[in-house]
Short mmCIF file of C-alpha atoms and ligand atoms in Angstrom, two decimals:
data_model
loop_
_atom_site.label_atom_id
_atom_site.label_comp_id
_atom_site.label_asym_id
_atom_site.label_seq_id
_atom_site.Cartn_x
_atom_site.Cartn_y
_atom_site.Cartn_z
CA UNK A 1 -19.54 8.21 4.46
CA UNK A 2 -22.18 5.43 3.47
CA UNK A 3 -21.12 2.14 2.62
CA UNK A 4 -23.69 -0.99 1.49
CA UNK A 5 -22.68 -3.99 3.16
CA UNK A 6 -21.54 -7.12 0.88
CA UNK A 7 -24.36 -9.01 -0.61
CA UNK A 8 -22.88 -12.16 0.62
CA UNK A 9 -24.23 -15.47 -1.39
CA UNK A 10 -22.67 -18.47 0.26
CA UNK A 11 -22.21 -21.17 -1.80
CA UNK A 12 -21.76 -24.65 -0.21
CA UNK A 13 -19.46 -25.75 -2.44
CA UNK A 14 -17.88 -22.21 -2.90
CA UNK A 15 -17.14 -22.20 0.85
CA UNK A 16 -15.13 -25.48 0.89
CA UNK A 17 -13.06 -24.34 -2.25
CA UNK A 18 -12.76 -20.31 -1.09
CA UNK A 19 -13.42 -19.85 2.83
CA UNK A 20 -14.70 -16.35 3.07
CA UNK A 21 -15.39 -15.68 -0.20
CA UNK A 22 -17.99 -13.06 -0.85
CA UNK A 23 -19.49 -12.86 -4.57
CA UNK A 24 -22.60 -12.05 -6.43
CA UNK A 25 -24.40 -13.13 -9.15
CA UNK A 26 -24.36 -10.49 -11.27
CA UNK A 27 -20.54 -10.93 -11.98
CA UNK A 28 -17.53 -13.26 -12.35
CA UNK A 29 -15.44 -11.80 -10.24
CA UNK A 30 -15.36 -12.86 -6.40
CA UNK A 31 -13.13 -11.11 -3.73
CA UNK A 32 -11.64 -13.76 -0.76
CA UNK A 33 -8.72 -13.82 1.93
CA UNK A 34 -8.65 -9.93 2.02
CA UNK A 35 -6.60 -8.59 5.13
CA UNK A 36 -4.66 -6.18 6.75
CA UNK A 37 -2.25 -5.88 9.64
CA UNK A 38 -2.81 -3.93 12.88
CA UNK A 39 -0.63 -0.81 12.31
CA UNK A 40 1.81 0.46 14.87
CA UNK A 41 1.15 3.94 17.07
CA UNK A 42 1.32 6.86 14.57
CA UNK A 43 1.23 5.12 11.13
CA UNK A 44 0.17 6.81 8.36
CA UNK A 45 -0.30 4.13 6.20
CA UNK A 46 -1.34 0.29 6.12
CA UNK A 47 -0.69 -2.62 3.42
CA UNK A 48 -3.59 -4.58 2.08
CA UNK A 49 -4.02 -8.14 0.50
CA UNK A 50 -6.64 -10.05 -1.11
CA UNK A 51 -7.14 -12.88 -3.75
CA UNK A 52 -9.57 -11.33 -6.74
CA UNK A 53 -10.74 -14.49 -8.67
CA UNK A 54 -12.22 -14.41 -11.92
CA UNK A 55 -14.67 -16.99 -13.03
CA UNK A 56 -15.42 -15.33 -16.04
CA UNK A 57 -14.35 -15.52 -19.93
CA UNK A 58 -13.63 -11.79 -20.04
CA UNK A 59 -10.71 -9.72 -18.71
CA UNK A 60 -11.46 -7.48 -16.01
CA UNK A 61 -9.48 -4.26 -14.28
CA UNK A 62 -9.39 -3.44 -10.86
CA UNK A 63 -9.46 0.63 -11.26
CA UNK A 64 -9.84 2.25 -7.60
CA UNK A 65 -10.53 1.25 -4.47
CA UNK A 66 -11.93 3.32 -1.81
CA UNK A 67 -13.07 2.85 2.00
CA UNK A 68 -13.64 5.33 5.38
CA UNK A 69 -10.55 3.99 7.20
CA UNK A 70 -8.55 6.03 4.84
CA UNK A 71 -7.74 9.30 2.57
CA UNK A 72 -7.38 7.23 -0.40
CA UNK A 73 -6.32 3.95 -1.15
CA UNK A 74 -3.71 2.91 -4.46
CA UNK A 75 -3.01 -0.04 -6.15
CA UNK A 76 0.67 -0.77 -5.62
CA UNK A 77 3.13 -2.53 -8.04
CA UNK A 78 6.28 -3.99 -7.41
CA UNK A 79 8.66 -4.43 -10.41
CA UNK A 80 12.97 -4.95 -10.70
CA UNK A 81 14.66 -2.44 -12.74
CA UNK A 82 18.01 -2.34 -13.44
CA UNK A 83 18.51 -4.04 -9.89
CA UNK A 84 16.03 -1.69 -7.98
CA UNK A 85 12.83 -2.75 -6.36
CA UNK A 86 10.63 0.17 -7.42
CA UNK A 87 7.46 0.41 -6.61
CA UNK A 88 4.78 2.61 -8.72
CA UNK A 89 1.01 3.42 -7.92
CA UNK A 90 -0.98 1.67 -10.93
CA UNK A 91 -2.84 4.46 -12.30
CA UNK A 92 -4.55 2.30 -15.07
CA UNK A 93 -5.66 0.16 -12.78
CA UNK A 94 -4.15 -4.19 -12.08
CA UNK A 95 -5.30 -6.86 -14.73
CA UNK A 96 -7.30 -9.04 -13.92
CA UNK A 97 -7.11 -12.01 -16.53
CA UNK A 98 -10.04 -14.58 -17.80
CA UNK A 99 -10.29 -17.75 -15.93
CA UNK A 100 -7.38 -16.64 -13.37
CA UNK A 101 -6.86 -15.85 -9.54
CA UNK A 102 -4.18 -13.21 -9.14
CA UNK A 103 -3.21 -12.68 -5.06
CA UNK A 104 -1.99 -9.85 -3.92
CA UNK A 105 0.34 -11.00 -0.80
CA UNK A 106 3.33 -9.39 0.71
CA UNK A 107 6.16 -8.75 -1.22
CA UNK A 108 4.23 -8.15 -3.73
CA UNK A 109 1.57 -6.51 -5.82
CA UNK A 110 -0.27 -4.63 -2.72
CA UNK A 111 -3.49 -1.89 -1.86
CA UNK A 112 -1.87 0.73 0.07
CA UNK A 113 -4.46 2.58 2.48
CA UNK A 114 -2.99 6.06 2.61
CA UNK A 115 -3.94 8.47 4.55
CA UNK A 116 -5.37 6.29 7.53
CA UNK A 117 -8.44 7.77 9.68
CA UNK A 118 -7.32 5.36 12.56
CA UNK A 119 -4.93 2.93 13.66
CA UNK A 120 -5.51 -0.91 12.47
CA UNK A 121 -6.48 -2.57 15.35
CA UNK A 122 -6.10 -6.94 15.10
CA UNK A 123 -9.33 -8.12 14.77
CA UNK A 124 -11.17 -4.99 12.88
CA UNK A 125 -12.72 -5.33 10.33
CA UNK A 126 -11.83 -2.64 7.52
CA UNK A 127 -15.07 -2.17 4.75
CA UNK A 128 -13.27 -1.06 1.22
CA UNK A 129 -14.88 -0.50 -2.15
CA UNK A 130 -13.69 -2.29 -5.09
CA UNK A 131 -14.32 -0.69 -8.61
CA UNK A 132 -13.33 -2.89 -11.69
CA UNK A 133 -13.86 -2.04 -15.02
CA UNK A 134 -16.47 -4.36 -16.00
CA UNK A 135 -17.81 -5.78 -12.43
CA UNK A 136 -18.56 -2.75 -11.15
CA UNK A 137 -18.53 -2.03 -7.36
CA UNK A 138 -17.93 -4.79 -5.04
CA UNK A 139 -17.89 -4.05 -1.61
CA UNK A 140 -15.71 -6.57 0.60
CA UNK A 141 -14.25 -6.33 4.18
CA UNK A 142 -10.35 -6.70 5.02
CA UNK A 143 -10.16 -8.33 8.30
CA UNK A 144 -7.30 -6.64 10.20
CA UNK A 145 -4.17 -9.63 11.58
CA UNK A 146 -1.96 -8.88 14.33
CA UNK A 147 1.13 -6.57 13.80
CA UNK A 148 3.44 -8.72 11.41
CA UNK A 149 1.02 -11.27 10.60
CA UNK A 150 2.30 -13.16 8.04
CA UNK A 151 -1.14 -14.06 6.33
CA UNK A 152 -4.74 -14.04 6.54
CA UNK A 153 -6.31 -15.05 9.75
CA UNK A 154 -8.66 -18.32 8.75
CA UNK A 155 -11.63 -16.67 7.87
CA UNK A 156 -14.44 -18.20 9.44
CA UNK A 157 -17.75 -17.75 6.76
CA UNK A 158 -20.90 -16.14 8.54
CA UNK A 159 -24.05 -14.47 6.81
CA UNK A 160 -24.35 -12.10 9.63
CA UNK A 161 -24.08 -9.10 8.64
CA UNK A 162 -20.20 -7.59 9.48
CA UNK A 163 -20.60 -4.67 12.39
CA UNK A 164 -20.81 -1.45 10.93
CA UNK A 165 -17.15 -0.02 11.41
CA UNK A 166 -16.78 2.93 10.12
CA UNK A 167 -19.34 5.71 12.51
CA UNK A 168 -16.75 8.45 12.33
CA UNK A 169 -16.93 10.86 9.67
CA UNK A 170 -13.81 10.24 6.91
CA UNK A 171 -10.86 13.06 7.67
CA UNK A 172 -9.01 13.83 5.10
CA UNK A 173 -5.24 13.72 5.24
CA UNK A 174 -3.51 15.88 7.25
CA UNK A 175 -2.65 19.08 4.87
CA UNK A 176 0.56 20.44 5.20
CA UNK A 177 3.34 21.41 3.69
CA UNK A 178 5.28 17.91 3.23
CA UNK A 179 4.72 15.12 0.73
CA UNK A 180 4.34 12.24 1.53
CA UNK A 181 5.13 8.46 0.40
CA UNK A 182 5.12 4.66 1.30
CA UNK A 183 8.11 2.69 -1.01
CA UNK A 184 7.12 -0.84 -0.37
CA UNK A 185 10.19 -3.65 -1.35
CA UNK A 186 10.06 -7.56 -0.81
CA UNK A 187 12.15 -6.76 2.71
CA UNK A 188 12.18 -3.35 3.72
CA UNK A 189 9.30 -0.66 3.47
CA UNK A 190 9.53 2.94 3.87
CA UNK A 191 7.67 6.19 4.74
CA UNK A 192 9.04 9.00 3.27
CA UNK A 193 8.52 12.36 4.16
CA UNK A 194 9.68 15.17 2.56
CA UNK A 195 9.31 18.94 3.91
CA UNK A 196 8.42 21.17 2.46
CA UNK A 197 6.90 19.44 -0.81
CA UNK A 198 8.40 22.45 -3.06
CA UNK A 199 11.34 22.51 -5.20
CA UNK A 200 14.77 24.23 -3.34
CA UNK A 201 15.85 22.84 -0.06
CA UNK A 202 14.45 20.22 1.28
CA UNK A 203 14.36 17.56 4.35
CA UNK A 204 13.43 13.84 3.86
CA UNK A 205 12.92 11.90 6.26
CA UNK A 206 12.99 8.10 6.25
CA UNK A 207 11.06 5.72 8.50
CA UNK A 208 11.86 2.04 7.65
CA UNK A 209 9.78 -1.09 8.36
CA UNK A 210 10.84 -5.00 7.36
CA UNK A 211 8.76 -6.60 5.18
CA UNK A 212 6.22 -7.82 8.22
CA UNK A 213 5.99 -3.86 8.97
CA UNK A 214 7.71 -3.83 11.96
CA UNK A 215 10.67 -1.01 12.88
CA UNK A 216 13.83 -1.94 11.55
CA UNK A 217 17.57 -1.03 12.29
CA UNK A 218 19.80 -0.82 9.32
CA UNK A 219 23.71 0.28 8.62
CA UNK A 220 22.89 3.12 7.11
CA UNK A 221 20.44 4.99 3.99
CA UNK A 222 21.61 7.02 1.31
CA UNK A 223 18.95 8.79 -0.68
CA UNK A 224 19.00 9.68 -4.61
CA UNK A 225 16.83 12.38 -6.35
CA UNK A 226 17.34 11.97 -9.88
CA UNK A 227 14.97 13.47 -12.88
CA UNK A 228 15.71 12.49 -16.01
CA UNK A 229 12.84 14.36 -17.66
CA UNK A 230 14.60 18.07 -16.92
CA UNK A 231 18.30 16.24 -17.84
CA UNK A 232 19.07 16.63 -13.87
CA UNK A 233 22.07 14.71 -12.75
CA UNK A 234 21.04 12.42 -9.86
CA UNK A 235 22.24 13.66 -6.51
CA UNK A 236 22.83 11.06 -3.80
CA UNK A 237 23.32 12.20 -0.07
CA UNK A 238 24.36 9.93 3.11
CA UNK A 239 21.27 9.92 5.59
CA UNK A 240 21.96 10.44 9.70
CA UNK A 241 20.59 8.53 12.18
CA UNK A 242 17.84 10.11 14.04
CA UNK A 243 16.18 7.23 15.88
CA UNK A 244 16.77 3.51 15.56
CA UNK A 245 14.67 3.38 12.53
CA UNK A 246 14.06 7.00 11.48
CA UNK A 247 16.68 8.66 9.12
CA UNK A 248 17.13 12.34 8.30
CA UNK A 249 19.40 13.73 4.93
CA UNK A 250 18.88 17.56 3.73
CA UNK A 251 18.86 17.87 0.15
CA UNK A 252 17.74 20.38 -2.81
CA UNK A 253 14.81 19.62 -5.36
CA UNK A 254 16.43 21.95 -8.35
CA UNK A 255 12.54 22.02 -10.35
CA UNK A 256 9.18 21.25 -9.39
CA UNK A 257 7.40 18.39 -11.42
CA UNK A 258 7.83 14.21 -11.12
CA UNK A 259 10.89 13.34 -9.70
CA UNK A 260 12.47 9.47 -9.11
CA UNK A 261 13.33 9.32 -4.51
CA UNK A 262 15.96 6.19 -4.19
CA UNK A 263 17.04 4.66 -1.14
CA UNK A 264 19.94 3.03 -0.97
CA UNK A 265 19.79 0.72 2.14
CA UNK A 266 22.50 -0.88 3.78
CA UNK A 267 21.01 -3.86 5.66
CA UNK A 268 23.89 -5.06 6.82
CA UNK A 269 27.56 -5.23 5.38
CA UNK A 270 27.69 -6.37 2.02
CA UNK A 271 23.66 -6.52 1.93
CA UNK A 272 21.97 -3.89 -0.01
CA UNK A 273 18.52 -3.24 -1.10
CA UNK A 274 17.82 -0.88 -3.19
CA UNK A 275 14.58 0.84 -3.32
CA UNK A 276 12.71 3.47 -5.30
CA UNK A 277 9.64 5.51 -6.29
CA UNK A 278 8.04 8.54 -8.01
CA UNK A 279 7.68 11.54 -5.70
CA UNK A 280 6.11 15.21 -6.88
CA UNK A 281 7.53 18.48 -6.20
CA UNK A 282 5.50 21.52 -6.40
CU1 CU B 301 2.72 0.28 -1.22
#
């Protein structure tokens, strides 16, 4: 796949307010701090962050973003309700108000690379495609931290051009049978697998990172299907340990269609996090 480097207009005073900042003229919006952590052996998925400022009078939308280190990426939202951390793919896109900078940082609001080509390795340098709905494209480059970095690494401003990173030919996610999903909370993240992705019986199984990405131990998981759409009573089942941060629970999908996956995560007596997510069933 073909990607244009960044047009990259360095302005002096620009640079002292926004290190790294990459803009262009032709709109308001500028894209700075954007970063990534180096992902662990076998990860599927990767968290990004970035600061989206916008100069401009107008409103604008970030829609899509797309780049060759992954399948697809999604826009990631983190709300409360009623006392669960859910977290929803924005499919219309994150506002982007007048006159406003609005950070995406961990723990919250996030871009969730899906479907990675590679591994994240610290110090790559990740080329993504930002589409908004009145700036256009805007190419930028997520500069990949060490595993659990806690921020961006100080970006150090340089007109060179970045190295072209992406030579190998975008694969598309693995097809099989499962579906798959990333439920991202302030503290605790999870993969979710669940196999097959029909309705009937099915096996989910749980991988669970803290909120730096690393592996993490916990009590123990429960896991909820509930659909309220089809008037299905939830149905909550007790997970079993299958590694030290890899749960297993067998369960039944009654319909296909949108269904709500909880976790119910015991961090540690009398310390719960709830988490939760849309998941499809064929
Ligand atoms: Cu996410």
């Amino acid at each position: 796949m073909l990607y244009q480097l960044p047009r990259i207009m360095i302005v002096a005073s620009a640079l002292l307010a926004f290190p790294g900042a990459t803009a262009t003229a032709a709109h308001d919006v500028a894209i700075s701090q954007a970063w990534s952590r180096a992902t662990p052996k076998g990860a599927k998925v990767a968290s990004g962050y970035l600061t989206i400022e916008n100069h401009g009078a107008q409103s604008d939308r970030l829609l899509s973003a797309s780049s060759p280190a992954a399948a697809k990426l999604e826009i990631h939202q983190m709300s409360m309700q009623d006392g669960i951390m859910t977290m929803r793919p924005l499919d219309d896109g994150l506002a982007i108000p007048a006159d406003a900078i609005v950070t995406l940082a961990p723990g919250g609001d996030h871009i969730m690379f899906v479907g990675l080509t590679g591994p994240f390795e610290e110090g790559q340098r990740i080329p993504v495609s930002l589409n908004f709905a009145r700036s256009g494209r805007i190419d930028t480059i997520f500069e990949v931290g060490s595993i659990g970095a806690k921020g961006p690494r100080l970006q150090i401003a340089s007109i060179e051009p970045p190295p072209v990173a992406a030579a190998s030919p975008v694969k598309a996610a693995p097809v099989d049978e499962s579906f798959f999903t990333h439920i991202c909370g302030t503290r605790v993240m999870a993969d979710v697998t669940i196999t097959p992705g029909r309705r009937g019986p099915v096996e989910v199984l749980v991988q669970l990172e803290d909120g730096d990405e690393k592996p993490l131990a916990v009590v123990a998981l429960s896991v909820t299907l509930s659909n309220p759409d089809r008037n299905i009573a939830p149905v909550t089942a007790a997970a079993e340990r299958v590694a030290a941060d890899k749960w297993r629970v067998r369960m039944t999908a009654a319909s296909s269609g949108k269904w709500s996956l909880s976790l119910g995560i015991d961090m540690k007596k009398d310390d719960r996090i709830d988490i939760a997510a849309p998941i499809l069933v064929e």
